[in-house]
Amino acid sequence: MMGVTSPQDAHRSGFACFVGRPNAGKSTLTNALVGSKVAITSDKPQTTRHTIRGIVHREDAQLILVDTPGLHRPRTLLGQRLNDLVMETWSEVDVIGLCIPADQKVGPGDKFIASELAKITKKTPVIGIVTKTDLVHPKQVVEQLLALQQVMEFAELIPVSAVDGYQVGLLSDLLVKQLPRGPQLYPAGELTDEPEQTLIAELIREAALDGVRDELPHSIAVTVEEMLPREGRDDMLEIHAALHVERQSQKAIVIGRGGERLKQVGMVSRKQIEKLLGTKVYLDLRVRVAKDWQRDPKQLRRLGF
């Protein structure tokens, strides 16, 4: 019969990504939409290094969120590679959300990203998202929306708060509206397609970044070196991981006085890993110095960049 669509025909599926300056709330928003912690969040810029996909399962759609590093003017080889990763992601998604926090003025960094995005809006719709609305007065949210309107032509504009859930459902609807019709791309129940080891490394790095000095974040990389059943325990997994820093002085900061900081990092990340894997974990953490790894192509490759 002409003009009749089955529910299956009405189903949409596709990819979206959030972009914005570092610390614009992209990862927190990904986690709020997925309803589970799949992207690491931190108040330190440049915490996201891997393209982690969070998967939103709905009756009418499947929205796959690709979480990219923040775009910035690169100063190192690592910075350049991260920017290349961002541009590559933009060209592969169906819709993009530009995130700008409600509590910060629209600045040169935002305008730089918008100018890059403007090159692809013919092909890919961009939604303007004012994040962190819980931090400001409603009047300030309105002012930010007006300021954002001046930056570029958006398909939609929306204020949200991932913390208190304000308009997160509506944002999901707006993103889904831009997706092509199609079947599920991932099995129901899957929240991410990242290998477990990558997620584990990210959780350890998040714990290591918490509360350390500002110069450290860029200098920490984590590799999971071994995962195996704990000897004599069939209910426990043994994980050996290494935190790589660039200088001896940074190693001292990560370890802390009498090993206290590292012990704290281990405790916090172990709880998160156990939640992720659904099993008890014995976590062994080492700190290693990989001198100037961000500028050395060979070391970048070895650390997974």
mmCIF file of C-alpha atoms in Angstrom:
data_model
loop_
_atom_site.group_PDB
_atom_site.id
_atom_site.type_symbol
_atom_site.label_atom_id
_atom_site.label_comp_id
_atom_site.label_asym_id
_atom_site.label_seq_id
_atom_site.Cartn_x
_atom_site.Cartn_y
_atom_site.Cartn_z
ATOM 1 C CA MET A 1 0.000 0.000 0.000
ATOM 2 C CA MET A 2 1.384 3.413 -0.958
ATOM 3 C CA GLY A 3 2.306 5.923 1.757
ATOM 4 C CA VAL A 4 2.280 3.495 4.725
ATOM 5 C CA THR A 5 5.484 3.132 6.735
ATOM 6 C CA SER A 6 6.140 0.375 9.224
ATOM 7 C CA PRO A 7 7.729 1.274 12.610
ATOM 8 C CA GLN A 8 10.958 -0.264 11.312
ATOM 9 C CA ASP A 9 10.989 2.182 8.358
ATOM 10 C CA ALA A 10 10.575 5.097 10.767
ATOM 11 C CA HIS A 11 13.603 4.027 12.860
ATOM 12 C CA ARG A 12 16.601 6.327 12.606
ATOM 13 C CA SER A 13 20.243 5.544 13.308
ATOM 14 C CA GLY A 14 23.462 7.432 12.901
ATOM 15 C CA PHE A 15 26.382 9.290 14.407
ATOM 16 C CA ALA A 16 26.688 12.587 16.264
ATOM 17 C CA CYS A 17 29.576 14.337 17.939
ATOM 18 C CA PHE A 18 29.986 17.234 20.333
ATOM 19 C CA VAL A 19 32.672 19.801 19.673
ATOM 20 C CA GLY A 20 33.837 22.806 21.621
ATOM 21 C CA ARG A 21 36.769 24.211 23.487
ATOM 22 C CA PRO A 22 38.369 21.886 26.032
ATOM 23 C CA ASN A 23 36.193 21.679 29.171
ATOM 24 C CA ALA A 24 32.990 22.787 27.410
ATOM 25 C CA GLY A 25 31.054 19.882 28.973
ATOM 26 C CA LYS A 26 31.131 17.505 26.002
ATOM 27 C CA SER A 27 31.988 14.313 27.890
ATOM 28 C CA THR A 28 29.531 15.016 30.712
ATOM 29 C CA LEU A 29 26.796 15.538 28.117
ATOM 30 C CA THR A 30 27.710 12.257 26.386
ATOM 31 C CA ASN A 31 27.412 10.436 29.716
ATOM 32 C CA ALA A 32 24.063 12.132 30.517
ATOM 33 C CA LEU A 33 22.576 11.092 27.165
ATOM 34 C CA VAL A 34 23.852 7.515 27.369
ATOM 35 C CA GLY A 35 22.959 7.247 31.051
ATOM 36 C CA SER A 36 26.236 5.523 31.889
ATOM 37 C CA LYS A 37 29.826 6.614 32.316
ATOM 38 C CA VAL A 38 31.550 5.950 28.991
ATOM 39 C CA ALA A 39 33.578 9.125 28.445
ATOM 40 C CA ILE A 40 35.968 10.401 31.096
ATOM 41 C CA THR A 41 35.224 13.816 32.528
ATOM 42 C CA SER A 42 37.621 16.165 34.252
ATOM 43 C CA ASP A 43 37.950 19.871 34.915
ATOM 44 C CA LYS A 44 41.357 19.754 33.228
ATOM 45 C CA PRO A 45 41.441 20.667 29.516
ATOM 46 C CA GLN A 46 42.398 18.031 26.961
ATOM 47 C CA THR A 47 41.296 15.002 28.997
ATOM 48 C CA THR A 48 39.616 13.170 26.115
ATOM 49 C CA ARG A 49 42.089 11.567 23.747
ATOM 50 C CA HIS A 50 40.238 8.602 22.290
ATOM 51 C CA THR A 51 37.162 8.616 20.100
ATOM 52 C CA ILE A 52 34.794 6.925 22.544
ATOM 53 C CA ARG A 53 31.382 6.130 21.203
ATOM 54 C CA GLY A 54 28.462 6.273 23.599
ATOM 55 C CA ILE A 55 25.320 4.584 22.295
ATOM 56 C CA VAL A 56 21.846 5.961 23.037
ATOM 57 C CA HIS A 57 19.182 3.261 22.542
ATOM 58 C CA ARG A 58 15.637 4.540 21.927
ATOM 59 C CA GLU A 59 12.456 2.890 20.650
ATOM 60 C CA ASP A 60 12.581 5.070 17.548
ATOM 61 C CA ALA A 61 16.323 5.478 17.063
ATOM 62 C CA GLN A 62 19.891 4.584 17.849
ATOM 63 C CA LEU A 63 22.175 7.569 18.336
ATOM 64 C CA ILE A 64 25.908 6.868 18.422
ATOM 65 C CA LEU A 65 27.874 9.653 20.095
ATOM 66 C CA VAL A 66 31.486 10.092 19.113
ATOM 67 C CA ASP A 67 33.441 11.930 21.782
ATOM 68 C CA THR A 68 36.383 13.850 20.290
ATOM 69 C CA PRO A 69 39.210 15.781 21.906
ATOM 70 C CA GLY A 70 38.657 19.548 22.160
ATOM 71 C CA LEU A 71 39.857 21.391 19.073
ATOM 72 C CA HIS A 72 42.631 23.891 19.826
ATOM 73 C CA ARG A 73 45.529 25.620 18.114
ATOM 74 C CA PRO A 74 48.188 22.879 18.323
ATOM 75 C CA ARG A 75 51.579 23.463 19.941
ATOM 76 C CA THR A 76 52.937 19.922 19.826
ATOM 77 C CA LEU A 77 52.857 16.930 17.503
ATOM 78 C CA LEU A 78 50.309 15.331 19.861
ATOM 79 C CA GLY A 79 48.161 18.482 19.586
ATOM 80 C CA GLN A 80 48.289 18.319 15.781
ATOM 81 C CA ARG A 81 47.295 14.639 15.791
ATOM 82 C CA LEU A 82 44.376 15.350 18.117
ATOM 83 C CA ASN A 83 43.166 18.115 15.778
ATOM 84 C CA ASP A 84 43.437 15.787 12.762
ATOM 85 C CA LEU A 85 41.349 13.257 14.690
ATOM 86 C CA VAL A 86 38.676 15.917 15.300
ATOM 87 C CA MET A 87 38.463 16.947 11.625
ATOM 88 C CA GLU A 88 38.316 13.318 10.527
ATOM 89 C CA THR A 89 35.425 12.674 12.939
ATOM 90 C CA TRP A 90 33.492 15.726 11.721
ATOM 91 C CA SER A 91 33.532 14.422 8.171
ATOM 92 C CA GLU A 92 32.036 11.077 9.232
ATOM 93 C CA VAL A 93 29.061 12.061 11.420
ATOM 94 C CA ASP A 94 25.426 12.945 10.591
ATOM 95 C CA VAL A 95 25.056 15.845 13.036
ATOM 96 C CA ILE A 96 27.368 17.969 15.216
ATOM 97 C CA GLY A 97 26.657 19.773 18.494
ATOM 98 C CA LEU A 98 28.784 22.862 19.216
ATOM 99 C CA CYS A 99 29.018 23.142 23.023
ATOM 100 C CA ILE A 100 29.586 26.497 24.685
ATOM 101 C CA PRO A 101 29.319 26.780 28.500
ATOM 102 C CA ALA A 102 26.724 29.205 29.893
ATOM 103 C CA ASP A 103 29.188 30.580 32.441
ATOM 104 C CA GLN A 104 31.905 31.677 29.981
ATOM 105 C CA LYS A 105 31.802 34.438 27.370
ATOM 106 C CA VAL A 106 31.885 33.344 23.721
ATOM 107 C CA GLY A 107 35.591 33.767 23.018
ATOM 108 C CA PRO A 108 38.150 33.538 20.183
ATOM 109 C CA GLY A 109 38.461 29.760 20.749
ATOM 110 C CA ASP A 110 34.727 29.277 20.132
ATOM 111 C CA LYS A 111 34.828 31.498 17.046
ATOM 112 C CA PHE A 112 37.820 29.548 15.691
ATOM 113 C CA ILE A 113 35.874 26.268 16.012
ATOM 114 C CA ALA A 114 32.737 27.833 14.503
ATOM 115 C CA SER A 115 34.736 29.086 11.508
ATOM 116 C CA GLU A 116 36.033 25.542 10.945
ATOM 117 C CA LEU A 117 32.498 24.129 11.334
ATOM 118 C CA ALA A 118 31.064 26.686 8.898
ATOM 119 C CA LYS A 119 33.051 24.917 6.145
ATOM 120 C CA ILE A 120 30.964 21.746 6.535
ATOM 121 C CA THR A 121 27.438 22.997 7.414
ATOM 122 C CA LYS A 122 26.208 22.462 3.838
ATOM 123 C CA LYS A 123 26.754 18.739 4.322
ATOM 124 C CA THR A 124 26.406 18.341 8.100
ATOM 125 C CA PRO A 125 23.859 20.169 10.306
ATOM 126 C CA VAL A 126 25.245 21.850 13.427
ATOM 127 C CA ILE A 127 23.218 22.336 16.635
ATOM 128 C CA GLY A 128 24.298 25.113 19.010
ATOM 129 C CA ILE A 129 24.268 23.900 22.623
ATOM 130 C CA VAL A 130 24.634 26.165 25.663
ATOM 131 C CA THR A 131 25.906 23.781 28.381
ATOM 132 C CA LYS A 132 26.168 24.055 32.194
ATOM 133 C CA THR A 133 22.987 26.160 32.542
ATOM 134 C CA ASP A 134 22.790 25.056 36.198
ATOM 135 C CA LEU A 135 25.757 27.352 36.949
ATOM 136 C CA VAL A 136 24.101 30.635 35.930
ATOM 137 C CA HIS A 137 20.947 32.776 36.221
ATOM 138 C CA PRO A 138 18.289 32.168 33.465
ATOM 139 C CA LYS A 139 18.907 35.733 32.159
ATOM 140 C CA GLN A 140 22.543 34.794 31.483
ATOM 141 C CA VAL A 141 21.409 31.712 29.530
ATOM 142 C CA VAL A 142 19.275 33.922 27.254
ATOM 143 C CA GLU A 143 22.228 36.307 26.723
ATOM 144 C CA GLN A 144 24.475 33.362 25.854
ATOM 145 C CA LEU A 145 21.936 32.012 23.322
ATOM 146 C CA LEU A 146 21.795 35.451 21.659
ATOM 147 C CA ALA A 147 25.611 35.642 21.587
ATOM 148 C CA LEU A 148 25.794 32.143 20.090
ATOM 149 C CA GLN A 149 23.332 33.133 17.352
ATOM 150 C CA GLN A 150 25.865 35.698 16.117
ATOM 151 C CA VAL A 151 28.634 33.095 15.771
ATOM 152 C CA MET A 152 27.240 31.017 12.884
ATOM 153 C CA GLU A 153 24.107 29.617 11.234
ATOM 154 C CA PHE A 154 22.747 26.737 13.386
ATOM 155 C CA ALA A 155 20.133 24.109 12.515
ATOM 156 C CA GLU A 156 18.856 24.409 16.125
ATOM 157 C CA LEU A 157 19.827 26.230 19.353
ATOM 158 C CA ILE A 158 19.251 24.680 22.797
ATOM 159 C CA PRO A 159 20.319 25.319 26.427
ATOM 160 C CA VAL A 160 20.983 22.186 28.538
ATOM 161 C CA SER A 161 22.374 21.027 31.867
ATOM 162 C CA ALA A 162 23.869 17.542 31.993
ATOM 163 C CA VAL A 163 24.124 17.847 35.789
ATOM 164 C CA ASP A 164 20.418 18.316 36.548
ATOM 165 C CA GLY A 165 19.135 16.773 33.283
ATOM 166 C CA TYR A 166 17.563 20.017 32.014
ATOM 167 C CA GLN A 167 16.494 19.511 28.337
ATOM 168 C CA VAL A 168 18.786 16.491 27.855
ATOM 169 C CA GLY A 169 15.801 14.524 26.482
ATOM 170 C CA LEU A 170 14.930 17.356 24.083
ATOM 171 C CA LEU A 171 18.540 17.499 22.872
ATOM 172 C CA SER A 172 18.357 13.757 22.176
ATOM 173 C CA ASP A 173 15.196 14.408 20.059
ATOM 174 C CA LEU A 174 16.876 17.219 18.100
ATOM 175 C CA LEU A 175 19.936 15.090 17.353
ATOM 176 C CA VAL A 176 17.809 12.078 16.319
ATOM 177 C CA LYS A 177 15.764 14.300 13.974
ATOM 178 C CA GLN A 178 18.932 14.864 11.909
ATOM 179 C CA LEU A 179 19.781 11.153 11.542
ATOM 180 C CA PRO A 180 19.025 9.121 8.405
ATOM 181 C CA ARG A 181 16.368 6.388 8.542
ATOM 182 C CA GLY A 182 17.887 2.978 9.165
ATOM 183 C CA PRO A 183 18.099 -0.082 11.414
ATOM 184 C CA GLN A 184 20.082 -0.452 14.657
ATOM 185 C CA LEU A 185 23.833 -0.394 14.072
ATOM 186 C CA TYR A 186 24.783 -1.944 17.434
ATOM 187 C CA PRO A 187 23.147 -4.688 19.528
ATOM 188 C CA ALA A 188 20.700 -3.472 22.197
ATOM 189 C CA GLY A 189 22.362 -3.059 25.576
ATOM 190 C CA GLU A 190 25.783 -2.068 24.233
ATOM 191 C CA LEU A 191 26.872 1.315 25.552
ATOM 192 C CA THR A 192 30.163 1.741 23.726
ATOM 193 C CA ASP A 193 32.246 0.007 21.069
ATOM 194 C CA GLU A 194 35.559 0.929 22.682
ATOM 195 C CA PRO A 195 37.762 -1.989 23.703
ATOM 196 C CA GLU A 196 37.642 -2.529 27.474
ATOM 197 C CA GLN A 197 41.359 -1.820 27.819
ATOM 198 C CA THR A 198 40.932 1.684 26.371
ATOM 199 C CA LEU A 199 38.111 2.456 28.800
ATOM 200 C CA ILE A 200 40.143 1.099 31.730
ATOM 201 C CA ALA A 201 43.140 3.246 30.745
ATOM 202 C CA GLU A 202 40.853 6.290 30.516
ATOM 203 C CA LEU A 203 39.359 5.657 33.976
ATOM 204 C CA ILE A 204 42.857 5.403 35.483
ATOM 205 C CA ARG A 205 43.886 8.616 33.727
ATOM 206 C CA GLU A 206 40.792 10.418 35.000
ATOM 207 C CA ALA A 207 41.625 9.425 38.588
ATOM 208 C CA ALA A 208 45.267 10.466 38.089
ATOM 209 C CA LEU A 209 44.222 13.909 36.798
ATOM 210 C CA ASP A 210 41.966 14.625 39.724
ATOM 211 C CA GLY A 211 43.507 17.294 41.929
ATOM 212 C CA VAL A 212 46.961 17.513 40.337
ATOM 213 C CA ARG A 213 48.623 20.680 39.197
ATOM 214 C CA ASP A 214 47.614 22.354 35.955
ATOM 215 C CA GLU A 215 50.800 21.545 34.037
ATOM 216 C CA LEU A 216 50.349 17.803 34.437
ATOM 217 C CA PRO A 217 47.258 16.724 32.392
ATOM 218 C CA HIS A 218 48.855 16.825 28.950
ATOM 219 C CA SER A 219 51.801 14.856 30.280
ATOM 220 C CA ILE A 220 49.970 11.749 31.522
ATOM 221 C CA ALA A 221 49.301 8.755 29.291
ATOM 222 C CA VAL A 222 48.121 5.359 30.550
ATOM 223 C CA THR A 223 48.692 1.942 29.020
ATOM 224 C CA VAL A 224 47.081 -1.279 30.224
ATOM 225 C CA GLU A 225 49.859 -3.834 29.943
ATOM 226 C CA GLU A 226 48.172 -7.009 31.119
ATOM 227 C CA MET A 227 44.717 -8.279 32.091
ATOM 228 C CA LEU A 228 44.427 -11.832 33.413
ATOM 229 C CA PRO A 229 42.436 -13.853 35.959
ATOM 230 C CA ARG A 230 43.929 -13.503 39.467
ATOM 231 C CA GLU A 231 45.718 -16.702 40.428
ATOM 232 C CA GLY A 232 43.595 -18.859 42.718
ATOM 233 C CA ARG A 233 40.576 -16.534 42.366
ATOM 234 C CA ASP A 234 37.961 -17.140 39.707
ATOM 235 C CA ASP A 235 35.989 -14.058 40.799
ATOM 236 C CA MET A 236 38.813 -11.543 40.348
ATOM 237 C CA LEU A 237 40.676 -9.941 37.462
ATOM 238 C CA GLU A 238 44.286 -8.783 37.743
ATOM 239 C CA ILE A 239 45.158 -5.610 35.808
ATOM 240 C CA HIS A 240 48.672 -4.215 35.377
ATOM 241 C CA ALA A 241 48.812 -0.639 34.082
ATOM 242 C CA ALA A 242 51.475 2.044 33.677
ATOM 243 C CA LEU A 243 51.120 5.819 33.968
ATOM 244 C CA HIS A 244 53.614 7.569 31.684
ATOM 245 C CA VAL A 245 54.820 11.085 32.499
ATOM 246 C CA GLU A 246 57.458 13.229 30.783
ATOM 247 C CA ARG A 247 59.751 14.171 33.686
ATOM 248 C CA GLN A 248 61.043 12.810 36.967
ATOM 249 C CA SER A 249 59.469 15.769 38.836
ATOM 250 C CA GLN A 250 56.043 14.814 37.422
ATOM 251 C CA LYS A 251 56.557 11.229 38.559
ATOM 252 C CA ALA A 252 57.001 12.510 42.117
ATOM 253 C CA ILE A 253 53.730 14.495 41.867
ATOM 254 C CA VAL A 254 51.741 11.474 40.619
ATOM 255 C CA ILE A 255 53.156 9.158 43.306
ATOM 256 C CA GLY A 256 52.765 11.732 46.108
ATOM 257 C CA ARG A 257 54.353 11.734 49.554
ATOM 258 C CA GLY A 258 54.883 8.158 50.731
ATOM 259 C CA GLY A 259 52.954 6.882 47.684
ATOM 260 C CA GLU A 260 49.694 8.383 49.022
ATOM 261 C CA ARG A 261 48.486 9.951 45.737
ATOM 262 C CA LEU A 262 49.110 6.828 43.682
ATOM 263 C CA LYS A 263 47.290 4.747 46.303
ATOM 264 C CA GLN A 264 44.305 7.132 46.023
ATOM 265 C CA VAL A 265 44.405 6.940 42.191
ATOM 266 C CA GLY A 266 44.380 3.141 42.429
ATOM 267 C CA MET A 267 41.474 3.092 44.865
ATOM 268 C CA VAL A 268 39.258 5.502 42.879
ATOM 269 C CA SER A 269 39.937 3.949 39.466
ATOM 270 C CA ARG A 270 39.575 0.379 40.775
ATOM 271 C CA LYS A 271 36.017 1.115 41.956
ATOM 272 C CA GLN A 272 35.125 2.563 38.527
ATOM 273 C CA ILE A 273 36.736 -0.381 36.689
ATOM 274 C CA GLU A 274 34.858 -2.897 38.867
ATOM 275 C CA LYS A 275 31.620 -1.096 37.993
ATOM 276 C CA LEU A 276 32.522 -1.166 34.294
ATOM 277 C CA LEU A 277 33.499 -4.853 34.208
ATOM 278 C CA GLY A 278 31.096 -6.176 36.834
ATOM 279 C CA THR A 279 33.850 -8.109 38.610
ATOM 280 C CA LYS A 280 36.334 -7.645 41.456
ATOM 281 C CA VAL A 281 39.672 -6.201 40.337
ATOM 282 C CA TYR A 282 43.225 -6.303 41.639
ATOM 283 C CA LEU A 283 44.925 -3.230 40.151
ATOM 284 C CA ASP A 284 48.692 -2.832 39.949
ATOM 285 C CA LEU A 285 49.835 0.686 38.953
ATOM 286 C CA ARG A 286 53.374 1.755 37.999
ATOM 287 C CA VAL A 287 54.607 5.244 37.091
ATOM 288 C CA ARG A 288 57.220 5.543 34.330
ATOM 289 C CA VAL A 289 59.089 8.476 32.824
ATOM 290 C CA ALA A 290 58.855 8.622 28.991
ATOM 291 C CA LYS A 291 60.931 11.733 28.323
ATOM 292 C CA ASP A 292 59.103 14.356 26.179
ATOM 293 C CA TRP A 293 56.757 11.690 24.769
ATOM 294 C CA GLN A 294 54.337 14.285 23.334
ATOM 295 C CA ARG A 295 56.966 15.463 20.824
ATOM 296 C CA ASP A 296 58.393 12.076 19.879
ATOM 297 C CA PRO A 297 56.573 10.242 17.028
ATOM 298 C CA LYS A 298 57.960 6.851 18.077
ATOM 299 C CA GLN A 299 56.774 7.215 21.677
ATOM 300 C CA LEU A 300 53.407 8.646 20.550
ATOM 301 C CA ARG A 301 52.858 5.498 18.476
ATOM 302 C CA ARG A 302 53.829 3.262 21.374
ATOM 303 C CA LEU A 303 51.391 5.041 23.694
ATOM 304 C CA GLY A 304 48.566 4.640 21.171
ATOM 305 C CA PHE A 305 48.398 8.037 19.418
#
